[in-house]
Short mmCIF file of C-alpha atoms in Angstrom, two decimals:
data_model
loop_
_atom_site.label_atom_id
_atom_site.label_comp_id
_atom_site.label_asym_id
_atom_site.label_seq_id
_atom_site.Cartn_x
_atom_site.Cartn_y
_atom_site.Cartn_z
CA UNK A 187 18.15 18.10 -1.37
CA UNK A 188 15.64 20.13 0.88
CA UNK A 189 12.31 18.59 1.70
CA UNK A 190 10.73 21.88 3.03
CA UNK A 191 11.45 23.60 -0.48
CA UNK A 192 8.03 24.91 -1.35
CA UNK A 193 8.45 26.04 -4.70
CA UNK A 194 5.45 24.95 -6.96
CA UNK A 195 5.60 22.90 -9.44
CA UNK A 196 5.80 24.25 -12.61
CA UNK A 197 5.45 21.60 -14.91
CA UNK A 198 4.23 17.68 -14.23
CA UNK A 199 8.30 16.93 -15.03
CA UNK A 200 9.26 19.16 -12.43
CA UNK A 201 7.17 17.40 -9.97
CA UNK A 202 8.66 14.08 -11.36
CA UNK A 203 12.30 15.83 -10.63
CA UNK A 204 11.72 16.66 -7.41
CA UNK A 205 10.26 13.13 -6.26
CA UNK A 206 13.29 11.52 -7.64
CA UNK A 207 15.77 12.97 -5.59
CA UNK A 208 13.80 12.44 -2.48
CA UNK A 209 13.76 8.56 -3.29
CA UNK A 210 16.95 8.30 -4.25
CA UNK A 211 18.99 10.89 -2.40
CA UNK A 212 16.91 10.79 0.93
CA UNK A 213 14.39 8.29 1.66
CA UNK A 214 16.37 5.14 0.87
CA UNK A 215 19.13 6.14 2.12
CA UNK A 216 17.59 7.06 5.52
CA UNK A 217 14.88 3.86 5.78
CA UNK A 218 18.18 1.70 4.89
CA UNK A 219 20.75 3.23 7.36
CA UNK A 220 18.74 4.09 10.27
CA UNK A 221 15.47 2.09 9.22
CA UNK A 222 16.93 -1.57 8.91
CA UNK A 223 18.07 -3.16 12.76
CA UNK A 224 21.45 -4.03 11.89
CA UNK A 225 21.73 -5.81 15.33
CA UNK A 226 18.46 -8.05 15.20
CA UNK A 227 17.36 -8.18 12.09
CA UNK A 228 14.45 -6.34 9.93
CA UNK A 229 13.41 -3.51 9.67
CA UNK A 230 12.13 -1.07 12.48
CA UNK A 231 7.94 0.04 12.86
CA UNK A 232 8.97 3.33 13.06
CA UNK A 233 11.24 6.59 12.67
CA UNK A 234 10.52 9.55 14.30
CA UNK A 235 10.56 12.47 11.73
CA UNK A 236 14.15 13.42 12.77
CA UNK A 237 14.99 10.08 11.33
CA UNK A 238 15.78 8.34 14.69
CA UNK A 239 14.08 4.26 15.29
CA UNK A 240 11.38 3.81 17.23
CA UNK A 241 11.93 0.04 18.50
CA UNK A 242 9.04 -2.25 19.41
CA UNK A 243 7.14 -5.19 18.11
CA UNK A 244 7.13 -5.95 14.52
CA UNK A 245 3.98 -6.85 12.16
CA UNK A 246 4.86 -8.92 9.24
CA UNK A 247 3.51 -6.39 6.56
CA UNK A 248 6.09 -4.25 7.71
CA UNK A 249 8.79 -6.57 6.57
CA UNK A 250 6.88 -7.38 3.12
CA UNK A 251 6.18 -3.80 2.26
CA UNK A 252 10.03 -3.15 3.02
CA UNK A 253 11.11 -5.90 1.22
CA UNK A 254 9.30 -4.48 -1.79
CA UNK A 255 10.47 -1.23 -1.43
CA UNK A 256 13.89 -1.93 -1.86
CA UNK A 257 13.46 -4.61 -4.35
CA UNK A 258 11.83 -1.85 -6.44
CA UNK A 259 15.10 0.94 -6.23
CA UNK A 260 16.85 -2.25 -7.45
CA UNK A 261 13.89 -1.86 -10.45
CA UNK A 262 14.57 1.63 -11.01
CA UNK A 263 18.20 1.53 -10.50
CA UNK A 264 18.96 3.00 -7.54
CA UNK A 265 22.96 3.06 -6.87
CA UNK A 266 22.51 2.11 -3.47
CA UNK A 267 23.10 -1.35 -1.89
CA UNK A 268 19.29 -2.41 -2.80
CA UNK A 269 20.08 -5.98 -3.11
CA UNK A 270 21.70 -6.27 0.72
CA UNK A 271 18.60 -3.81 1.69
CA UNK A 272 15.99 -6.29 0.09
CA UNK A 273 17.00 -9.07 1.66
CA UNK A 274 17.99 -8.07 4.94
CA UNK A 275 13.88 -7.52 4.96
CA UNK A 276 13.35 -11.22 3.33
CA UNK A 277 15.34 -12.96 5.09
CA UNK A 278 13.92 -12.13 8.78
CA UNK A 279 10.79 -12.00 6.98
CA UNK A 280 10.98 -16.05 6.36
CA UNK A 281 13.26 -16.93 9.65
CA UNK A 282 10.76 -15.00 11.81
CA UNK A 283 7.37 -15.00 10.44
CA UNK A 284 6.68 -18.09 8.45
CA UNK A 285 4.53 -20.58 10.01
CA UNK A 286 4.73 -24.47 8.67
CA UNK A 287 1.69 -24.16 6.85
CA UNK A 288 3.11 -21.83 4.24
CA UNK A 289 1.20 -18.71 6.01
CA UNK A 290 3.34 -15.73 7.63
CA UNK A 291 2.33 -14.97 11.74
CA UNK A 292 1.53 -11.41 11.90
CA UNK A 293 3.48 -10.04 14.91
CA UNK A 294 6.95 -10.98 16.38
CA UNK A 295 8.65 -9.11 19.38
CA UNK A 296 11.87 -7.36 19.80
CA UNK A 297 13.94 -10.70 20.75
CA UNK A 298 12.09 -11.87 17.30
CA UNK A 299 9.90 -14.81 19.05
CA UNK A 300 6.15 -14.73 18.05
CA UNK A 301 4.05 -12.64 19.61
CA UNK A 302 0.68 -13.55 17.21
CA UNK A 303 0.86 -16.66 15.64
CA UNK A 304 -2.89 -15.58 13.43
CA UNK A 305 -1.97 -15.54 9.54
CA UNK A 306 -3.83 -12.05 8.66
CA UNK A 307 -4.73 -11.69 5.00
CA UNK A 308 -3.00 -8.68 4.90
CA UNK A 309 -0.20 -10.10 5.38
CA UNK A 310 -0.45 -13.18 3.25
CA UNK A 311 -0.68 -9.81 0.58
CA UNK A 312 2.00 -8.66 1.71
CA UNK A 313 4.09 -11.99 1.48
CA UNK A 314 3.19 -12.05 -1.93
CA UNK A 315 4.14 -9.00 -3.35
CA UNK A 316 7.56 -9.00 -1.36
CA UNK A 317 8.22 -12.32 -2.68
CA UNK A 318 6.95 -11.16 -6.36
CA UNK A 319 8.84 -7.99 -6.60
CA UNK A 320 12.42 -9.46 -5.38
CA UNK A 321 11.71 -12.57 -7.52
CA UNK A 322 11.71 -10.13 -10.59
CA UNK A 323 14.75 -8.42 -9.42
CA UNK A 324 16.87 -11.11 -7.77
CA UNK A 325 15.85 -14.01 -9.16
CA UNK A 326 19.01 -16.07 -8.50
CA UNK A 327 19.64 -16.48 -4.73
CA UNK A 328 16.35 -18.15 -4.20
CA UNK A 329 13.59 -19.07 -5.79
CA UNK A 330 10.85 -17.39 -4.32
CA UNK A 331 7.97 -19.09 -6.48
CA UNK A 332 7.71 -21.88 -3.66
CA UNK A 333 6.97 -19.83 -0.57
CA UNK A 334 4.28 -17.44 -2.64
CA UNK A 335 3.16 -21.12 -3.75
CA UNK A 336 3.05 -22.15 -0.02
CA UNK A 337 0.93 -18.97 0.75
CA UNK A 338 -1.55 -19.81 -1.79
CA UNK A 339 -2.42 -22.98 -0.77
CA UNK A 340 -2.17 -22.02 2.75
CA UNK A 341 -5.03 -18.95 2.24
CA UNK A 342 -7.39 -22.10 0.81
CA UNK A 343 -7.93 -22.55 4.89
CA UNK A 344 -9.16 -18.81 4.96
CA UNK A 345 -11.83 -19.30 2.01
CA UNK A 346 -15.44 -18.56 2.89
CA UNK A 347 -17.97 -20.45 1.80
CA UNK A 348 -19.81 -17.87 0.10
CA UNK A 349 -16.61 -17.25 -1.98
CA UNK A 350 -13.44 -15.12 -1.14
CA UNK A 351 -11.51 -14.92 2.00
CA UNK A 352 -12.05 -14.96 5.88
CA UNK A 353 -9.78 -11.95 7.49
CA UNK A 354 -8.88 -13.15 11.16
CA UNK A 355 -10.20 -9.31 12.37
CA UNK A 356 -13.27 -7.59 13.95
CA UNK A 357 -14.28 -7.31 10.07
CA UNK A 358 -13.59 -10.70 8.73
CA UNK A 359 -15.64 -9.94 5.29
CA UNK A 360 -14.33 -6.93 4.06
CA UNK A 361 -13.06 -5.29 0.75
CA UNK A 362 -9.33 -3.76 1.62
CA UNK A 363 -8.06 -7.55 2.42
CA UNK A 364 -8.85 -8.78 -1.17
CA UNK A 365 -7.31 -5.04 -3.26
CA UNK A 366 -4.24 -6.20 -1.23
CA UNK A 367 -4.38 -10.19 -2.36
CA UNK A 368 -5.47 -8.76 -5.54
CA UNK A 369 -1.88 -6.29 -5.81
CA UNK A 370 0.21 -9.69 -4.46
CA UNK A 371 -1.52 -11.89 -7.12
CA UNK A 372 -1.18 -9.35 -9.89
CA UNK A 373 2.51 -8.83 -9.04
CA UNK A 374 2.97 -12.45 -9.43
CA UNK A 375 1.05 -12.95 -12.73
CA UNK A 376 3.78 -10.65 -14.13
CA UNK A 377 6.14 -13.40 -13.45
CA UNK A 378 4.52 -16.59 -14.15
CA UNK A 379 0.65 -16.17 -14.84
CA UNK A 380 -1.17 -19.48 -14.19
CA UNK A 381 -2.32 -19.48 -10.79
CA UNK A 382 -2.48 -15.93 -10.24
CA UNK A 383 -3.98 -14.68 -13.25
CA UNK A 384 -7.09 -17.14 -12.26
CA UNK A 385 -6.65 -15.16 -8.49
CA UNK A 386 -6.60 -12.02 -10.00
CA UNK A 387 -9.40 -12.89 -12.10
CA UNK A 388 -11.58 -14.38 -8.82
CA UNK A 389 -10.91 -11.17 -6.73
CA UNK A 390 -11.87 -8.40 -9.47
CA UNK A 391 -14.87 -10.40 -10.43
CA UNK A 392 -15.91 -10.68 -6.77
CA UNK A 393 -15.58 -6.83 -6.61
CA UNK A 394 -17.50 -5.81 -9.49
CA UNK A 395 -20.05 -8.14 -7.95
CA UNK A 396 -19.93 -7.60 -4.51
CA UNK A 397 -17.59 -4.63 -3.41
CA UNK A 398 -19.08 -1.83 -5.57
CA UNK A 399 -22.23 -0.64 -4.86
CA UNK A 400 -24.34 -1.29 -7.67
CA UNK A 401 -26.61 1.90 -7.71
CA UNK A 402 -23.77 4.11 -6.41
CA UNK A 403 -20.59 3.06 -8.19
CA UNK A 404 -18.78 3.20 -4.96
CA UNK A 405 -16.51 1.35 -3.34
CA UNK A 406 -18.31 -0.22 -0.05
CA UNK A 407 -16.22 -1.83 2.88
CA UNK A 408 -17.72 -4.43 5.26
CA UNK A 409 -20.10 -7.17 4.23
CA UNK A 410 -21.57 -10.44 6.52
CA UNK A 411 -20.84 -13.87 5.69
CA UNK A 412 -22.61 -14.19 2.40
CA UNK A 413 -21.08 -11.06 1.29
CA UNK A 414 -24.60 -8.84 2.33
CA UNK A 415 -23.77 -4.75 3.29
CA UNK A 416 -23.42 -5.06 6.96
CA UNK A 417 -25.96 -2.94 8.93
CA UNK A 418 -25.56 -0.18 10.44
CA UNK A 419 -22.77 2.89 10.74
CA UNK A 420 -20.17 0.73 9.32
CA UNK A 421 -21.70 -0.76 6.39
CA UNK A 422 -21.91 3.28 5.36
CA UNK A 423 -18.42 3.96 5.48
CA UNK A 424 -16.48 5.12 2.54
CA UNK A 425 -13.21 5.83 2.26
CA UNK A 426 -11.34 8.08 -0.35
CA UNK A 427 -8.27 6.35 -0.45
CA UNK A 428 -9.58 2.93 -1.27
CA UNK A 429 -11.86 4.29 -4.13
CA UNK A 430 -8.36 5.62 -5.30
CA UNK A 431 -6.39 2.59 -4.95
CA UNK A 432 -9.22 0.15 -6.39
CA UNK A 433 -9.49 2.22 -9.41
CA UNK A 434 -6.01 2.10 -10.14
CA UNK A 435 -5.75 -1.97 -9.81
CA UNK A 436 -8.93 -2.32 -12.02
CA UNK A 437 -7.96 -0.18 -14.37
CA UNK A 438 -4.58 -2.37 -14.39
CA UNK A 439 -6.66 -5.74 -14.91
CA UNK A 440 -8.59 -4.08 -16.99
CA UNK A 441 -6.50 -3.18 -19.43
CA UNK A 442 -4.75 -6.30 -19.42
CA UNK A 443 -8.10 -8.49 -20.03
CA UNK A 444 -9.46 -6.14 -22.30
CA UNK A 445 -12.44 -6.00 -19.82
CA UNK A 446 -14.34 -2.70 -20.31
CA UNK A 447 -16.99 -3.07 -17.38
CA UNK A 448 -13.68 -3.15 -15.11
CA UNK A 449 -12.49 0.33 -16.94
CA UNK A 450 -15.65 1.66 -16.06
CA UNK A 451 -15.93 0.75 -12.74
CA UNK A 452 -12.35 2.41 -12.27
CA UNK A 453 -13.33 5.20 -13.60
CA UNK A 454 -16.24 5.77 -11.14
CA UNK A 455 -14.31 4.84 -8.60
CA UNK A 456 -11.95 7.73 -9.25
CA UNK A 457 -15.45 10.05 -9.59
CA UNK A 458 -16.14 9.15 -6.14
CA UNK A 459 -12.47 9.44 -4.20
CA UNK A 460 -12.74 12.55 -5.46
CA UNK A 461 -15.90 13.35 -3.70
CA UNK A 462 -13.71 12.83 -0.82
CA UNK A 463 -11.42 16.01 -0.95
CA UNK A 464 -11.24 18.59 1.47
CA UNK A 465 -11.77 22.25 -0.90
CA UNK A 466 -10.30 24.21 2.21
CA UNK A 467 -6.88 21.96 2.65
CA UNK A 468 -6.96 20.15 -1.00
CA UNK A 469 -6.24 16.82 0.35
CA UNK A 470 -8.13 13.63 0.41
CA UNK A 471 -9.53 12.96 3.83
CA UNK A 472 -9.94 9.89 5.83
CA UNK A 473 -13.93 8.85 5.76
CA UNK A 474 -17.58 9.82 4.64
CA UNK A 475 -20.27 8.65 4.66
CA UNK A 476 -22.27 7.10 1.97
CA UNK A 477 -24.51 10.17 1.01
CA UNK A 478 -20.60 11.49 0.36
CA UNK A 479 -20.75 13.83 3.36
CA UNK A 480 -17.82 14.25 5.88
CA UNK A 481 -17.47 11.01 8.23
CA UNK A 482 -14.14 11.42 9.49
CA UNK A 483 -11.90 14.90 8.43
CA UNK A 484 -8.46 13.82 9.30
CA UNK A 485 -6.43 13.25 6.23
CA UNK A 486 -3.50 10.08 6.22
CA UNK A 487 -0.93 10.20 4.00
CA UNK A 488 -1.48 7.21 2.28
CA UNK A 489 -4.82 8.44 0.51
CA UNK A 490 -2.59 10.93 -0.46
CA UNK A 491 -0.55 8.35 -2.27
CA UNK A 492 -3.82 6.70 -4.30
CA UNK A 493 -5.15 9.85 -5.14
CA UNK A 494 -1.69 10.71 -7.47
CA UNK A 495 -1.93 7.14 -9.34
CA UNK A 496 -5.38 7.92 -9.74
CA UNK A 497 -4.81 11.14 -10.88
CA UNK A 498 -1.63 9.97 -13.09
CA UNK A 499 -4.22 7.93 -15.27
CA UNK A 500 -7.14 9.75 -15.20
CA UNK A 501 -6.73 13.44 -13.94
CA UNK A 502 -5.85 16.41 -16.28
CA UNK A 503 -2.21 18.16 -16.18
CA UNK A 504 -3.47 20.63 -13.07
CA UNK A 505 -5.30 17.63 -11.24
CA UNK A 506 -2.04 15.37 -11.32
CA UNK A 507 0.15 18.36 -10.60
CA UNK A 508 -1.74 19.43 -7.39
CA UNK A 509 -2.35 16.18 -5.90
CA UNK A 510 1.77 15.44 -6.23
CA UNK A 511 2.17 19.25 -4.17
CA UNK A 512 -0.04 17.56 -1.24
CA UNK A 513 1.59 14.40 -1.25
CA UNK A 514 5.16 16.57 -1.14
CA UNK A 515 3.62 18.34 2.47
CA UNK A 516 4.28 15.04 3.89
CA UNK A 517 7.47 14.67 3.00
CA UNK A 518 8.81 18.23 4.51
CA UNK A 519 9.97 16.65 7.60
CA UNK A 520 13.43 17.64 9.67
CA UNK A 521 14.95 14.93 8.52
CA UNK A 522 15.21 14.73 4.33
CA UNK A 523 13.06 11.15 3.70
CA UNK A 524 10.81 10.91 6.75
CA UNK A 525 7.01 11.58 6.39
CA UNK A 526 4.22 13.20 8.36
CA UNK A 527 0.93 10.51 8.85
CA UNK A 528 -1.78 12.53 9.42
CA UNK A 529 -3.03 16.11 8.90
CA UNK A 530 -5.81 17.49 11.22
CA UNK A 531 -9.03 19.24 10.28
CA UNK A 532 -6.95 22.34 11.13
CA UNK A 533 -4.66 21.75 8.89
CA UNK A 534 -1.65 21.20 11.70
CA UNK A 535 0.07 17.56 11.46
CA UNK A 536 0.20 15.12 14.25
CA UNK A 537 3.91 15.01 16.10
CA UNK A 538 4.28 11.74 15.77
CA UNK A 539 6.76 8.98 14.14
CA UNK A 540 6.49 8.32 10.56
CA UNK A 541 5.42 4.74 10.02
CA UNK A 542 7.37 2.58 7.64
CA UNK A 543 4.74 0.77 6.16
CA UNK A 544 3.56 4.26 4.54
CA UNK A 545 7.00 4.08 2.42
CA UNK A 546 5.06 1.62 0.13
CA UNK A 547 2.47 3.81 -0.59
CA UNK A 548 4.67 6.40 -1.09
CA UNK A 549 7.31 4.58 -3.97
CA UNK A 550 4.08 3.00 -5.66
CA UNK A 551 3.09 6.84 -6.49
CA UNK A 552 6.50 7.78 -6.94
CA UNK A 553 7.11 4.43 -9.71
CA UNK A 554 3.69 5.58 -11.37
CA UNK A 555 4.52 9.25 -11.52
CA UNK A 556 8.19 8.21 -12.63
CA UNK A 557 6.28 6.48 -15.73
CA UNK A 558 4.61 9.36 -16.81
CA UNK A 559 7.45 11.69 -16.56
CA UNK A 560 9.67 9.14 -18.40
CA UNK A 561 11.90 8.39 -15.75
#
């Protein structure tokens, strides 16, 4: 296939087509054959956008988010080697990373000793829906249940008092940690329920409460240790993206509870990511403020990625269709299944490596818009 084909899409279907053989035909193929380190283990940060690794120390999400990745072409039946992919990403994942009290470290060096021992929440996310998605997949070579059990009872040391988790970060009290304990929770209450229905459950209700600003309907990001808006610049951030990628996951536990409040709240949380697009370059950018003018006008990929599930549920035909033609301006790299991170105000990308953590965000998209294209 050819990545810089620029041909619009003509039809929602067509968009569908043309994602599918970039999964299947370039991107796993490429993060499997040049992205795994066949000599040490894992999977590299890092290829540049020629498709060559970038070696250097390794965060734990990056193996998680891998993990999942592959475990998911094994979902949509990709006729690669997905199983040998998925757990070449597990297995250094649990030699490397997992600490004896059932929490994962968050950074390990080239020679794969720890270089961070601190058990991030986003990790511990991470962990979870790695260990979820191969679980559904693969559920025969190990049973996974016990180390997502391990990481449950190991986050019960990162509670706050005033309810929900402690991030070990500049901004320990913050909303992005718990959408990403929320995902790994939700991914394992499609497996076994129990537990993680009750930590889905405590994480939605503690956003609806605490996370969305009550007058606005918007998603707000940093709080102080009884959950108050922190003062200042920060506590007037907003960003796109995570309006996008909330409203997709309530809208998820929504329907599944039968919960219309949570519906709503999506639903307004879609209003406002949308707030955040650029008219001039039609793509989501990075930060406003919280009067919804421009904070910050560089625009990731990954908001990218949220703004098509958002847009896949509740977007009209030409909304869905446009935001999968920006997320496809990413992908036209030199290499057929590398990515481009970040677009400047100018509309010019950064020359820079594409990082593999943003291959998550970009299947989850894919998986959703696969759905409604009945792939």
């Amino acid at each position: 296939m050819d990545p810089r084909d620029e041909t619009p899409f003509e039809s929602l279907d067509a968009a569908g087509a043309w994602f599918d053989r970039w999964v299947r035909e370039a991107a796993l193929p490429l993060w499997w054959e040049r992205g795994a380190d066949r000599e040490r283990g894992g999977y590299y940060e890092a290829l540049s956008i020629a498709g060559e690794p970038r070696p250097g120390p390794r965060r734990a999400r990056v193996q998680g988010r891998q993990t999942y990745v592959f475990a998911t072409a094994g979902a949509m039946g990709w006729d690669g080697p997905w199983r040998e992919a998925a757990w070449h990403g597990m297995d250094f994942f649990l030699e490397r990373y997992l600490r004896p009290d059932g929490l994962f470290r968050t950074l390990v060096g080239l020679d794969g000793e720890p270089l961070d021992d601190t058990p991030m929440l986003y990790d511990q996310a991470f962990a979870l829906l790695g260990t979820a998605t191969l679980h559904r997949v693969d559920p025969e070579r190990m049973d996974l249940r016990q180390i997502a059990l391990g990481v449950l009872n190991g986050l019960d040391a990162m509670r706050n008092r005033a309810g929900g988790f402690v991030e070990n970060i500049a901004y320990p009290y913050q909303a992005n940690a718990h959408m990403h304990l929320l995902e790994g929770a939700l991914a394992w209450a499609e497996n076994d329920g129990g537990v993680w229905d009750a930590m889905a459950d405590e994480i939605v209700e503690m956003a609806l409460r605490v996370f969305i600003d009550p007058k606005g309907g918007f998603l707000r990001e940093f709080f102080d240790a009884v959950w108050r808006l922190v003062d200042g610049d920060d506590g007037r951030l907003v960003e796109p993206g995570h309006q996008f990628e909330w409203a997709w996951l309530l809208e998820k536990w929504g329907r599944l509870r039968g919960r219309e409040d949570a519906l709503a709240a999506a639903r307004g949380l879609y209003d406002a990511g949308r707030r955040g697009i650029d008219p001039g370059r039609q793509v989501v950018m990075n930060e406003l403020w919280d009067d919804f003018s421009v904070r910050e006008a560089t625009a990731r990929l990954w908001p990218q990625t949220e703004h098509l599930k958002a847009e896949l549920l509740f977007g009209d035909e030409a909304g869905k269709i446009a935001a999968a033609e920006v997320l496809r301006r990413y992908l036209q790299t030199p290499a057929a299944g590398a990515w481009r991170d970040k677009l400047r105000p100018d509309g010019t990308f950064v020359d820079e490596p594409a990082p593999a953590t943003s291959f998550y965000h970009i299947l989850c998209a894919c998986t959703e818009l696969f759905r409604a294209t009945g792939r």
